[in-house]
CSV table of C-alpha atoms in Angstrom, one decimal:
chain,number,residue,atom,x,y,z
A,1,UNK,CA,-6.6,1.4,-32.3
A,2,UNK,CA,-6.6,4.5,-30.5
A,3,UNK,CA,-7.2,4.3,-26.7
A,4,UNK,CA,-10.2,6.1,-25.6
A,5,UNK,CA,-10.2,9.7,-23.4
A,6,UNK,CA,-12.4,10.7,-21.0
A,7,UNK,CA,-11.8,14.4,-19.8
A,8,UNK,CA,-13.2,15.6,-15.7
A,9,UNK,CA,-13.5,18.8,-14.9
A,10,UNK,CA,-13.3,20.2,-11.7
A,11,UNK,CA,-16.0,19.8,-9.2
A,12,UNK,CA,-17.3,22.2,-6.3
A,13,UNK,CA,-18.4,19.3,-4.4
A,14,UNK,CA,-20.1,15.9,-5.2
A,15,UNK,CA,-24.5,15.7,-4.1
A,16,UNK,CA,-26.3,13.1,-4.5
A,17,UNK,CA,-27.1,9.1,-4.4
A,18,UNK,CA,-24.9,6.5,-6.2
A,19,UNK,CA,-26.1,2.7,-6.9
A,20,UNK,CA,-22.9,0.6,-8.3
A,21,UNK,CA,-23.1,-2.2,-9.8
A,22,UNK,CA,-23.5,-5.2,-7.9
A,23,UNK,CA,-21.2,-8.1,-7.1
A,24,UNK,CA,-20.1,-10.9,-8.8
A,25,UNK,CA,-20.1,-13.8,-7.0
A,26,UNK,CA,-23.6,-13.6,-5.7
A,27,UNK,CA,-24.8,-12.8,-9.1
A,28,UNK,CA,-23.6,-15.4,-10.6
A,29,UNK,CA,-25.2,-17.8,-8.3
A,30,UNK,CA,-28.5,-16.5,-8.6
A,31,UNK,CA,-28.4,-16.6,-12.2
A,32,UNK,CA,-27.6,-20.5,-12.1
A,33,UNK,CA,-30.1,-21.2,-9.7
A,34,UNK,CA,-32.4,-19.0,-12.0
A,35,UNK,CA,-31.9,-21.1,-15.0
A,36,UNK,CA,-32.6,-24.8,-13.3
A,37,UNK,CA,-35.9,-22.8,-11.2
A,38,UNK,CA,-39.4,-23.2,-13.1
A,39,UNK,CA,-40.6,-20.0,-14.3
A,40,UNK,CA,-39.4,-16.7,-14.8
A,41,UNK,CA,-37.1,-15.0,-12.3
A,42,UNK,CA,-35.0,-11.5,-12.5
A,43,UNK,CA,-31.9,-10.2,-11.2
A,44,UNK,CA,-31.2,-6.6,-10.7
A,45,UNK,CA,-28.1,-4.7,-10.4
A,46,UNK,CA,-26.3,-7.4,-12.3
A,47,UNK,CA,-22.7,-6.5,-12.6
A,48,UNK,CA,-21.3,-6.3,-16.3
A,49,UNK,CA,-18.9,-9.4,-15.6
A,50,UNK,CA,-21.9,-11.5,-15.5
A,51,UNK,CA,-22.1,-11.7,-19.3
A,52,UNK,CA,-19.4,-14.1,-19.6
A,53,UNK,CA,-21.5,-17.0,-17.3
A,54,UNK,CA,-24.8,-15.8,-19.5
A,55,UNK,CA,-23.4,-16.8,-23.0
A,56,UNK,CA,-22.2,-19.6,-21.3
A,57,UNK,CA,-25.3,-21.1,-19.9
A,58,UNK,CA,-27.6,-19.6,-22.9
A,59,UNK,CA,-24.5,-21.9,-25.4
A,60,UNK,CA,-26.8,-24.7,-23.0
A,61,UNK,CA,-30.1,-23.8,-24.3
A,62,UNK,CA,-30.8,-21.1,-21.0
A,63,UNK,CA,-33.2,-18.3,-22.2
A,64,UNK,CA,-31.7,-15.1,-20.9
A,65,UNK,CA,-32.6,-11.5,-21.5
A,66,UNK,CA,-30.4,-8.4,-20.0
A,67,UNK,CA,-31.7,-4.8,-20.2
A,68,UNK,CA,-29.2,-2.9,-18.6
A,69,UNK,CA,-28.4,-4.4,-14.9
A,70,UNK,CA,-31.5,-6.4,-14.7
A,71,UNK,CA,-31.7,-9.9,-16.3
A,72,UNK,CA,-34.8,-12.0,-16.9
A,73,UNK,CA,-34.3,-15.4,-16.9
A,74,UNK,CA,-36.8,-18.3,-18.3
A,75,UNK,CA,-35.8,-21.3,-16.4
A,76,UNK,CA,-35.3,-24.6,-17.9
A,77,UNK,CA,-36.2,-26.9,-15.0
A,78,UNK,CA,-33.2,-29.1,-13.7
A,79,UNK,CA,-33.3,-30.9,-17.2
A,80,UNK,CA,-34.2,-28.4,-19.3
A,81,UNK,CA,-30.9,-27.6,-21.1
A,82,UNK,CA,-29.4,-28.6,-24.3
A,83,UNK,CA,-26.0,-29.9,-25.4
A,84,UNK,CA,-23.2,-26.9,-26.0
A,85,UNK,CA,-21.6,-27.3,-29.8
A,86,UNK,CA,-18.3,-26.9,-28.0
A,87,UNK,CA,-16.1,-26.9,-25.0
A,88,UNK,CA,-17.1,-24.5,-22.2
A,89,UNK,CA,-14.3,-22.7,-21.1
A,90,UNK,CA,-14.9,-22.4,-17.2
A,91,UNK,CA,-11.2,-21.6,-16.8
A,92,UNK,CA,-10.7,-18.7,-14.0
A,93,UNK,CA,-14.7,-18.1,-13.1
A,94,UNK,CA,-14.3,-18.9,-9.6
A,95,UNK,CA,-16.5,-20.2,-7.2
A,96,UNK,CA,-19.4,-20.2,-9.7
A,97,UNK,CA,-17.7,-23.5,-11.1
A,98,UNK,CA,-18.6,-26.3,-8.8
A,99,UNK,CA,-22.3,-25.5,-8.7
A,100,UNK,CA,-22.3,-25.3,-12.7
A,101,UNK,CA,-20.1,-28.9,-12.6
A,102,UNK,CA,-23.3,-30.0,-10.8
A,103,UNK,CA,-25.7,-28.8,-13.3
A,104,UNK,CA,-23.9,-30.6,-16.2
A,105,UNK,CA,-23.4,-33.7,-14.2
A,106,UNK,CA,-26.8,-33.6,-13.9
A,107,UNK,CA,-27.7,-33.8,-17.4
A,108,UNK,CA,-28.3,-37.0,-19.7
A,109,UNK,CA,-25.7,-35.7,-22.6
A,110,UNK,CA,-22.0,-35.0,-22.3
A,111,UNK,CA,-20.5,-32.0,-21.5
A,112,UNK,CA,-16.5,-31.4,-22.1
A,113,UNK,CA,-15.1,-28.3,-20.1
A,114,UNK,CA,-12.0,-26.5,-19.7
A,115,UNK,CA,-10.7,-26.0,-16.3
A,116,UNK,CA,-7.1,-24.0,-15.4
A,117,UNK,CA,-4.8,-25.8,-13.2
A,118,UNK,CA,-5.6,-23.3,-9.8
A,119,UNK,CA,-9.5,-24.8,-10.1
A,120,UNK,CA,-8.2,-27.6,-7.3
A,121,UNK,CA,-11.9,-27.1,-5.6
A,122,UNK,CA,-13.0,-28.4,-9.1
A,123,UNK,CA,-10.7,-32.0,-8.4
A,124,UNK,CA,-12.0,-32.4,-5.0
A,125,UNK,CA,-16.1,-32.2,-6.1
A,126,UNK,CA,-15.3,-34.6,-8.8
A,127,UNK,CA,-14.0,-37.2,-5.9
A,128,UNK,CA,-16.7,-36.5,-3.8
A,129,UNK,CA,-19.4,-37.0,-7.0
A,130,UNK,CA,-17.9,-40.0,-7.7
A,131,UNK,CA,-19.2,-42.3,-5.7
A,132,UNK,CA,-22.5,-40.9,-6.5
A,133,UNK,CA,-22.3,-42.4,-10.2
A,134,UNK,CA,-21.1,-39.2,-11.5
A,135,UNK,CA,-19.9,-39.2,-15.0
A,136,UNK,CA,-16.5,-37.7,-14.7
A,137,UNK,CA,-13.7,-38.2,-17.6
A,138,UNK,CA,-10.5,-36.4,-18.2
A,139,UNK,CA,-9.3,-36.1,-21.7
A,140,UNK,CA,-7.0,-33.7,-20.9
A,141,UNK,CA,-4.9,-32.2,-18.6
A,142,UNK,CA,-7.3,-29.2,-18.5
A,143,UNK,CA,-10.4,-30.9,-20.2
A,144,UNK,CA,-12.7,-33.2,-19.0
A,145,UNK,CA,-15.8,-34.8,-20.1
A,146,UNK,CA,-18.9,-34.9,-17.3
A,147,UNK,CA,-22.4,-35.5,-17.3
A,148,UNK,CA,-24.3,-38.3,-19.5
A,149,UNK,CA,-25.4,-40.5,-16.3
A,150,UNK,CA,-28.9,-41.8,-16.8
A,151,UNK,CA,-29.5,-41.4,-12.7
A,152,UNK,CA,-27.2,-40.3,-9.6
A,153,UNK,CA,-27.3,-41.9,-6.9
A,154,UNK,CA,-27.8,-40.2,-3.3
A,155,UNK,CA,-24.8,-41.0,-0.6
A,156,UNK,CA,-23.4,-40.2,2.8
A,157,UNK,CA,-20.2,-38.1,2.4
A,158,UNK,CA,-17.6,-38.6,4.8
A,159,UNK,CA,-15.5,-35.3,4.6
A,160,UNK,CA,-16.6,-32.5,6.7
A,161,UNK,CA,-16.7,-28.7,6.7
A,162,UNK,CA,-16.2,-28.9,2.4
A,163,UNK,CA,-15.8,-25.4,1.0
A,164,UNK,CA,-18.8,-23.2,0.5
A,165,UNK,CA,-18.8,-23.4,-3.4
A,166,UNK,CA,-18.2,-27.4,-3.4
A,167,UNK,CA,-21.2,-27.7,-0.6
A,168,UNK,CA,-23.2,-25.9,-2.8
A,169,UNK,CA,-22.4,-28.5,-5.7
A,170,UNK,CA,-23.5,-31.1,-3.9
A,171,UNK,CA,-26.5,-30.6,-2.6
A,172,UNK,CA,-27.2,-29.3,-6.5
A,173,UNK,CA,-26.4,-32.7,-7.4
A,174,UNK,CA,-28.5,-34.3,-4.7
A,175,UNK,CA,-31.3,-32.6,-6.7
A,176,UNK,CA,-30.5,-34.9,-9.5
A,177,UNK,CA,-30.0,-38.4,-7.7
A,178,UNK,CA,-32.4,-40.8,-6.3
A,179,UNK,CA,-32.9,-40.9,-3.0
A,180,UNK,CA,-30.8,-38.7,0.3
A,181,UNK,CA,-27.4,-37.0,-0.5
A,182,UNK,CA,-26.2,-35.7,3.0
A,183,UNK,CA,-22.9,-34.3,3.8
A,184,UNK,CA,-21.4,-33.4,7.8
A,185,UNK,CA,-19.9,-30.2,9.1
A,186,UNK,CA,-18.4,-28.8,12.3
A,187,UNK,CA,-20.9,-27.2,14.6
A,188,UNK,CA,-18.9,-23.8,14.4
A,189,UNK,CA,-18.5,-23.6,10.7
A,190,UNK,CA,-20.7,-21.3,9.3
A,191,UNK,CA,-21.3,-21.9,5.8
A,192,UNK,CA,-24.9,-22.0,5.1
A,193,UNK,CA,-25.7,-22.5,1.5
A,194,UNK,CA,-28.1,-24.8,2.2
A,195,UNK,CA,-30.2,-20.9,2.5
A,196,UNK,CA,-30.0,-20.2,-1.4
A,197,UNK,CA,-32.0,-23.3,-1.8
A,198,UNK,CA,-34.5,-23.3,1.0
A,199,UNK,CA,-35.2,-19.4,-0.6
A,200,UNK,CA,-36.1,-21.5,-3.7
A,201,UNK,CA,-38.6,-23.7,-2.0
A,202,UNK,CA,-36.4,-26.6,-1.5
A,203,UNK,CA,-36.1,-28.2,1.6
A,204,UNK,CA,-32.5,-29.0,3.2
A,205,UNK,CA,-32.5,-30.3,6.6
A,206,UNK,CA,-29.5,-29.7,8.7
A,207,UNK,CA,-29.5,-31.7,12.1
A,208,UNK,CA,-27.4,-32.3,15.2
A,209,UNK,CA,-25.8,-34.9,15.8
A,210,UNK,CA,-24.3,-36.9,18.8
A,211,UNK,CA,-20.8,-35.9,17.9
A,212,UNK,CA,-21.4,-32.2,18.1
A,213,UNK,CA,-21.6,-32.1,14.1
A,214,UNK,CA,-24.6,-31.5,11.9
A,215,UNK,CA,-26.0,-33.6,9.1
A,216,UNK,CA,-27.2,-31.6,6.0
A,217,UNK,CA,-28.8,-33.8,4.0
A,218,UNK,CA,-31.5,-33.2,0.7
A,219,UNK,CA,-34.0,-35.3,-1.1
A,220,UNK,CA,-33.8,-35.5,-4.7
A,221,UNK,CA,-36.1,-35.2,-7.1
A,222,UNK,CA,-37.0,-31.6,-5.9
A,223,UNK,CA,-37.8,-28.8,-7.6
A,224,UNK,CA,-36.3,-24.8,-7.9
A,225,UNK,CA,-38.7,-22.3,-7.9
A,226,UNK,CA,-38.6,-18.8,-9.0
A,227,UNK,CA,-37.0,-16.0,-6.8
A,228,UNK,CA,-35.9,-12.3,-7.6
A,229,UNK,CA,-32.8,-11.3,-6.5
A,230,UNK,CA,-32.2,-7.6,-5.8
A,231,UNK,CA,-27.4,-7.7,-5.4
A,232,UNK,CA,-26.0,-5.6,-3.4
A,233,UNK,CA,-23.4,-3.2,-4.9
A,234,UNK,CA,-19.5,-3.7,-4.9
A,235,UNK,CA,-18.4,-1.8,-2.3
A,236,UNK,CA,-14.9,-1.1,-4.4
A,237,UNK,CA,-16.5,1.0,-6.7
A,238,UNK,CA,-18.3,3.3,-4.6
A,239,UNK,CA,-14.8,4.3,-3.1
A,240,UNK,CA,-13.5,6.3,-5.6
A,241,UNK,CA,-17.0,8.7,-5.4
A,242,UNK,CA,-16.2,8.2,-1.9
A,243,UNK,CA,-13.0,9.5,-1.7
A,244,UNK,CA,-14.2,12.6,-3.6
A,245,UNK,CA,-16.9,13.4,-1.2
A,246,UNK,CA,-14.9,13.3,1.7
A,247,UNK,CA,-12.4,15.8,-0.3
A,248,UNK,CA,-14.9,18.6,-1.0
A,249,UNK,CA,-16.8,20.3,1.4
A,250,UNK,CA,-20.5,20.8,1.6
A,251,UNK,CA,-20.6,17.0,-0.2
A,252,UNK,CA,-23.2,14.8,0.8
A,253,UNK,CA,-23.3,11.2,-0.8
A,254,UNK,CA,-25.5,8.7,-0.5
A,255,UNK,CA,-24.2,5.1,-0.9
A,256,UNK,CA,-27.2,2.8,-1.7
A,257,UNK,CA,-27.5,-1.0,-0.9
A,258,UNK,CA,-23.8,-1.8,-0.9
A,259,UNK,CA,-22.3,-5.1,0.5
A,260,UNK,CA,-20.5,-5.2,3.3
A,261,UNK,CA,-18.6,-8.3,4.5
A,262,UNK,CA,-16.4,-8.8,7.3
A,263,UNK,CA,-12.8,-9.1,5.8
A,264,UNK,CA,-13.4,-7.2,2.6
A,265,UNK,CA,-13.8,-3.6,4.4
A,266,UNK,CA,-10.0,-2.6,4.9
A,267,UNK,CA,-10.3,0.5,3.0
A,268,UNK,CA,-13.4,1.5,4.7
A,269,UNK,CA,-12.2,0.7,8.0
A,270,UNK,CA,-9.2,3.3,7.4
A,271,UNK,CA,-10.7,6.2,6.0
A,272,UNK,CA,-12.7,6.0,9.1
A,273,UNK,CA,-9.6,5.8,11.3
A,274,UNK,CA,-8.3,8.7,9.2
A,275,UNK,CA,-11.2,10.7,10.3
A,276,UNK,CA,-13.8,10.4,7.2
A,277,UNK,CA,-17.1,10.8,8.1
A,278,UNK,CA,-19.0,7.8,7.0
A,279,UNK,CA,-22.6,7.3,8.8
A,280,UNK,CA,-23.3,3.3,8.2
A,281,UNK,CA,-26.8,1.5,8.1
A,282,UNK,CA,-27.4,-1.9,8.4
A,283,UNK,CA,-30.0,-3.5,6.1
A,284,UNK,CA,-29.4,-6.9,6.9
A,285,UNK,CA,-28.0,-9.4,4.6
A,286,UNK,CA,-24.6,-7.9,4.9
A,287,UNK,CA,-26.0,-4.9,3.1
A,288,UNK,CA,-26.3,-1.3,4.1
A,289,UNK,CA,-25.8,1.9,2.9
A,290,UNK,CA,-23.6,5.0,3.5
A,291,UNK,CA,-23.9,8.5,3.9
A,292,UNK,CA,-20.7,10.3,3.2
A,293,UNK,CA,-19.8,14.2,4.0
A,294,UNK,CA,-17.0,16.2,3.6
A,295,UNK,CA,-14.0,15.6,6.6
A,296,UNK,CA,-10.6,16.8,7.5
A,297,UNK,CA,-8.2,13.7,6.5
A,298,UNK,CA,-5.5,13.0,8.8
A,299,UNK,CA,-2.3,11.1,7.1
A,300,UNK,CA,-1.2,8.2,8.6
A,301,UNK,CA,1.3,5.7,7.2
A,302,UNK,CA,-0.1,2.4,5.4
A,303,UNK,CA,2.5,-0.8,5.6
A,304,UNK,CA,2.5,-4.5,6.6
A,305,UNK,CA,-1.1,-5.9,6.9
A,306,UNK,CA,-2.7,-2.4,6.6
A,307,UNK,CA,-1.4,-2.1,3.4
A,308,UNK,CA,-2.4,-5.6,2.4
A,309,UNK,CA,-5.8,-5.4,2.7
A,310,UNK,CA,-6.3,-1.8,1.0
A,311,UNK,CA,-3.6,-3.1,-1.8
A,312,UNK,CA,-6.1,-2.8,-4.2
A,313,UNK,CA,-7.2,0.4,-3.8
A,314,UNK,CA,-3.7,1.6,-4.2
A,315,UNK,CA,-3.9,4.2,-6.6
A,316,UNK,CA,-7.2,5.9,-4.5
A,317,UNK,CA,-4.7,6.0,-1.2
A,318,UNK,CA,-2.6,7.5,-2.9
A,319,UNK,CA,-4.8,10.4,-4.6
A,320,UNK,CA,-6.4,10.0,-1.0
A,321,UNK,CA,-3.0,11.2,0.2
A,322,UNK,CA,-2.9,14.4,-1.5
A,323,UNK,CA,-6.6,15.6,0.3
A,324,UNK,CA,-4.8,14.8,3.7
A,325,UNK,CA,-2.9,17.3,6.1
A,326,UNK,CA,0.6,16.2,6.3
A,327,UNK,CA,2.8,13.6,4.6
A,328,UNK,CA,0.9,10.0,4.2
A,329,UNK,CA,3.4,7.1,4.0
A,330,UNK,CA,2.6,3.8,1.5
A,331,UNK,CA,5.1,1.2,1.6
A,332,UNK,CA,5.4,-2.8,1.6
A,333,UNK,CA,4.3,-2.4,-2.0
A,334,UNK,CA,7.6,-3.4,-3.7
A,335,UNK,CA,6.2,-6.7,-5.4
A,336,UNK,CA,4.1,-4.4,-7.6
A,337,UNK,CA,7.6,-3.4,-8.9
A,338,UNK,CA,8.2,-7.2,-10.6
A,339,UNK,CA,7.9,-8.1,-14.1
A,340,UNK,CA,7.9,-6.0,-17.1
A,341,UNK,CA,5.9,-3.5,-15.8
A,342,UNK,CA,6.3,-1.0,-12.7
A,343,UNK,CA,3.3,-0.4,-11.6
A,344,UNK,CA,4.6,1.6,-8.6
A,345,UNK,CA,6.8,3.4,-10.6
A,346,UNK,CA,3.7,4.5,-13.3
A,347,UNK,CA,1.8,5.9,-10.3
A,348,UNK,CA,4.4,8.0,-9.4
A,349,UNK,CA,5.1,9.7,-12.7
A,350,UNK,CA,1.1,10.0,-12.9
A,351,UNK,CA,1.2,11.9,-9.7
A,352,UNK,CA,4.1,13.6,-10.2
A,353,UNK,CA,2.2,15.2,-13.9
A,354,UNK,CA,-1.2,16.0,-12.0
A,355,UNK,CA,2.0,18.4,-9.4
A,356,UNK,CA,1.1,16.0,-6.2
A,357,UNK,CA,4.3,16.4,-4.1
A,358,UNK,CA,5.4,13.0,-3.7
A,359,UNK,CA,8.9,10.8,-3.0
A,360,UNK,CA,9.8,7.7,-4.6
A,361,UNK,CA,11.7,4.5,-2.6
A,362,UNK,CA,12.0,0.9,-3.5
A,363,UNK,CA,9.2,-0.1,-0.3
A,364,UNK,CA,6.3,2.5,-1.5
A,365,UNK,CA,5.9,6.1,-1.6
A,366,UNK,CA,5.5,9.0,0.6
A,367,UNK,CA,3.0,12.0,-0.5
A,368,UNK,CA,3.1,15.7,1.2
A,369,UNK,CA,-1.2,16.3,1.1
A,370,UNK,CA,-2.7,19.7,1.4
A,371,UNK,CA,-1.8,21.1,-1.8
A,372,UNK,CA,-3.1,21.8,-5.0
A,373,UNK,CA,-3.2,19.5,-8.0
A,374,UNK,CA,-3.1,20.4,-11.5
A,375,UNK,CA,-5.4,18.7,-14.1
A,376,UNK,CA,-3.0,16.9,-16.4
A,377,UNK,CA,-3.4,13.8,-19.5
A,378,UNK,CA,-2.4,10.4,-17.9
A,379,UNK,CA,-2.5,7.4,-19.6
A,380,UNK,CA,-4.6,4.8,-17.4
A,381,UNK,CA,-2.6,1.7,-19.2
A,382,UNK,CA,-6.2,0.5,-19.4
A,383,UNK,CA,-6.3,-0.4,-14.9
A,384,UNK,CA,-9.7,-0.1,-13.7
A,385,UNK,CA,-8.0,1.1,-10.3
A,386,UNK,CA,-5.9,3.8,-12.1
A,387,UNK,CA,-8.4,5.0,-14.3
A,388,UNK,CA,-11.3,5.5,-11.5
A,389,UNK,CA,-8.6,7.3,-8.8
A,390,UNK,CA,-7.5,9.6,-11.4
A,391,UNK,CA,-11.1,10.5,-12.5
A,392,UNK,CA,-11.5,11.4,-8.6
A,393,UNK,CA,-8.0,13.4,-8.9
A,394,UNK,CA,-9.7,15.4,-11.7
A,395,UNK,CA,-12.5,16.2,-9.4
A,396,UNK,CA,-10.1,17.4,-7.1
A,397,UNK,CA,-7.6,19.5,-9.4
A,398,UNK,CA,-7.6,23.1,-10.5
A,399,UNK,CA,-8.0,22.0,-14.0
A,400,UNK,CA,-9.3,19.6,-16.3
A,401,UNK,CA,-7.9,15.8,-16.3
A,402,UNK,CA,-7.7,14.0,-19.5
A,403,UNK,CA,-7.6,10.4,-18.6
A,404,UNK,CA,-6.9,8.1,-21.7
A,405,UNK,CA,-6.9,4.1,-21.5
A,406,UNK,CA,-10.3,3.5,-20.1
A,407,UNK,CA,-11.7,1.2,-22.1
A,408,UNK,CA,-10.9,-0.9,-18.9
A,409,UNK,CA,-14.1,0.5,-16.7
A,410,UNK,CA,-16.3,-1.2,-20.0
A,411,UNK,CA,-16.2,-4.6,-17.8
A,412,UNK,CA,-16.2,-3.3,-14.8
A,413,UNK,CA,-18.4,-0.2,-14.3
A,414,UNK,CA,-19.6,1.0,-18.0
A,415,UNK,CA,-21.4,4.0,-16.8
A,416,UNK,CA,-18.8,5.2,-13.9
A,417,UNK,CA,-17.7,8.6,-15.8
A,418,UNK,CA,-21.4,9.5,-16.7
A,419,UNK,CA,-22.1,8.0,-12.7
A,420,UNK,CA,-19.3,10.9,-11.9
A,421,UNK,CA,-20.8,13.8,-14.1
A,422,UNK,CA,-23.7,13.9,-12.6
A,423,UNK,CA,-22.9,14.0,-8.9
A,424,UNK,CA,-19.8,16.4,-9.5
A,425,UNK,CA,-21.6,20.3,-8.9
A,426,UNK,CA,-19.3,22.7,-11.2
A,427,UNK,CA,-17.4,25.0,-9.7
């Protein structure tokens, strides 16, 4: 099968407003929540990735129709949902597990499921359900059989400060048992979850206690009920447009509704301290959005934690690098060298055919910005991150940029290049 080619042609500069598509995670849980709610709900900006947790839940009898990013969703009540004709392969979803665990717990018929050995959040839920009457079997090393309980029963758990996802499943599960499921946490932590529910009509109470630590508790029996959900966009795909903006002058670009949370905004956080001009406004909910303008880049040299939490926006730095005034050092990167393929070593030969003047060392790389690149075909090796920097590169070159082994950006951001076409004025 041939690999598919996208070609970018120079651009002038890059005008206008951009919408990515939204995060995972929080997707994800409001399409759960969506299917157990009473009614018809709608998600918008869904991100691509949430197709694999829609088959799944629509395998249990979940009506769910996408259009684009939106999805309408037809709940089924806490019960509504039907047996799957085979095992659900949860195996590497994340966070989204537990609450889903919860759900088939819940349910009168078996469910058997296929967890991966690094799902240890998974292990401590089914402790805690447990003592709840939770139907939990394993069958497997990786399978397990849950769910088929007539009723669970409410009960105090002991352990406090539980992780977000797994305090989630619980008070899902209190939904389905008779009488009070309550759980205890610290007084500083600040994992609220209990939020997504009360948004849904459902009352969680959350109370003080003599010992400096709260009680959350919740009644079952309750009811979801329907909410829209409007998700904030993915803040790592908006780079790359970034990037290009702040390359060009006369750019202006609008960032709409993106999420921004404390610990995931290392790239942002440099290209500011490199001198990008990036105008921020809160929205609230950890949402805001950006207005970005050409600026004079200053290098800098990226290592150690710097370069840990901008690792995976690797391949932008170091197209980044070539916009920038001087030479702009990358190192600490030397266990993306390990295993079959060099991934270091296939970013410099891609720079090295696009004419960036760049070194090569074990560590990293060091790139001399300020001059001109030439538009080149580069193979993408199908790596979202590769294929999206190099796209940006193209906007930057002399030339045109053929760009083959996309079919990556499919799953991850299907409209990206027509996205990039339209906000790139020609030269």
């Amino acid at each position: 099968m041939e690999s598919m080619e996208q070609t970018v042609s120079p651009a002038r500069k890059i005008i206008g407003e951009l919408i990515v598509p939204g995060e995972l995670p929080p997707a994800e849980q409001a399409l759960l929540l969506a299917v157990m709610a009473e009614g018809e709900s709608h998600i918008r900006n869904a991100p691509p990735a949430i197709g694999r947790l829609a088959n799944l839940l629509s395998g249990l009898g979940a009506r769910i129709a996408r259009k684009g990013r939106e999805l309408t969703i037809q709940g089924s009540g806490l019960r509504g949902f039907t047996p799957a004709g085979s095992i659900l392969d949860l195996s590497d979803m994340g966070d989204i597990v537990p609450p889903l665990l919860a759900l088939l717990v819940g349910q009168t018929f078996t469910s058997r499921v296929k967890l991966s050995a690094e799902q240890e959040h998974c292990r401590q839920l089914f402790t805690l359900l447990a003592p709840m009457s939770a139907q939990v079997g394993q069958e497997m090393e990786d399978t397990f059989a849950v769910g088929g309980a007539k009723q669970l029963v409410g009960v105090a758990h002991e352990p406090v400060d539980v992780e977000p996802a797994v305090k989630l499943a619980l008070l899902i599960a209190g939904l389905y048992a008779e009488g009070t499921t309550s759980l205890r946490e610290s007084a500083g932590n600040r994992n609220r979850m209990e939020r997504f529910l009360r948004e849904r009509q459902v009352t969680v109470e959350r109370r003080r206690q003599e010992d400096s630590q709260y009680l959350v508790s919740i009644a079952g029996g309750q009811t979801f009920q329907t909410c829209d959900v409007d998700i904030a966009g993915d803040l790592r795909l908006a780079y790359p447009l970034m990037v290009a903006a702040l390359a060009r002058r006369g750019s202006d670009l609008q960032v709409k509704r993106v999420a921004l949370r404390s610990g995931q905004r290392g790239f942002l956080d440099l290209l500011r301290q490199i001198g990008a001009e990036i105008a921020i406004e809160d929205l609230g909910n950890d949402a805001v959005d950006l207005a970005v303008s050409y600026s004079e880049l200053i290098p800098t040299r990226v290592a150690g934690q710097r370069m840990e939490k901008v690792i995976e926006q690797l391949p932008l730095l170091a197209v980044l690098a070539t916009q920038t005034s001087g030479e702009f050092v990358i190192r600490d990167v030397a266990h993306l060298r390990q295993g079959e393929f060099d991934y270091v070593a296939h970013l410099f030969e891609l720079l090295k055919q696009i004419e960036a003047r760049v070194g090569e060392y074990p560590e990293g790389i060091v790139v001399k910005g300020g001059l001109p690149l030439r538009g080149a075909r580069i193979d993408a090796v199908d790596d979202p991150g590769l294929a999206m920097a190099f796209a940006v590169a193209g906007l930057l070159a002399e030339s045109e940029m053929v760009i083959a082994g996309c079919e990556c950006l499919d799953s991850v951001y299907p409209d990206f290049f027509a996205t990039l076409h339209s906000l790139r004025e020609k030269r």
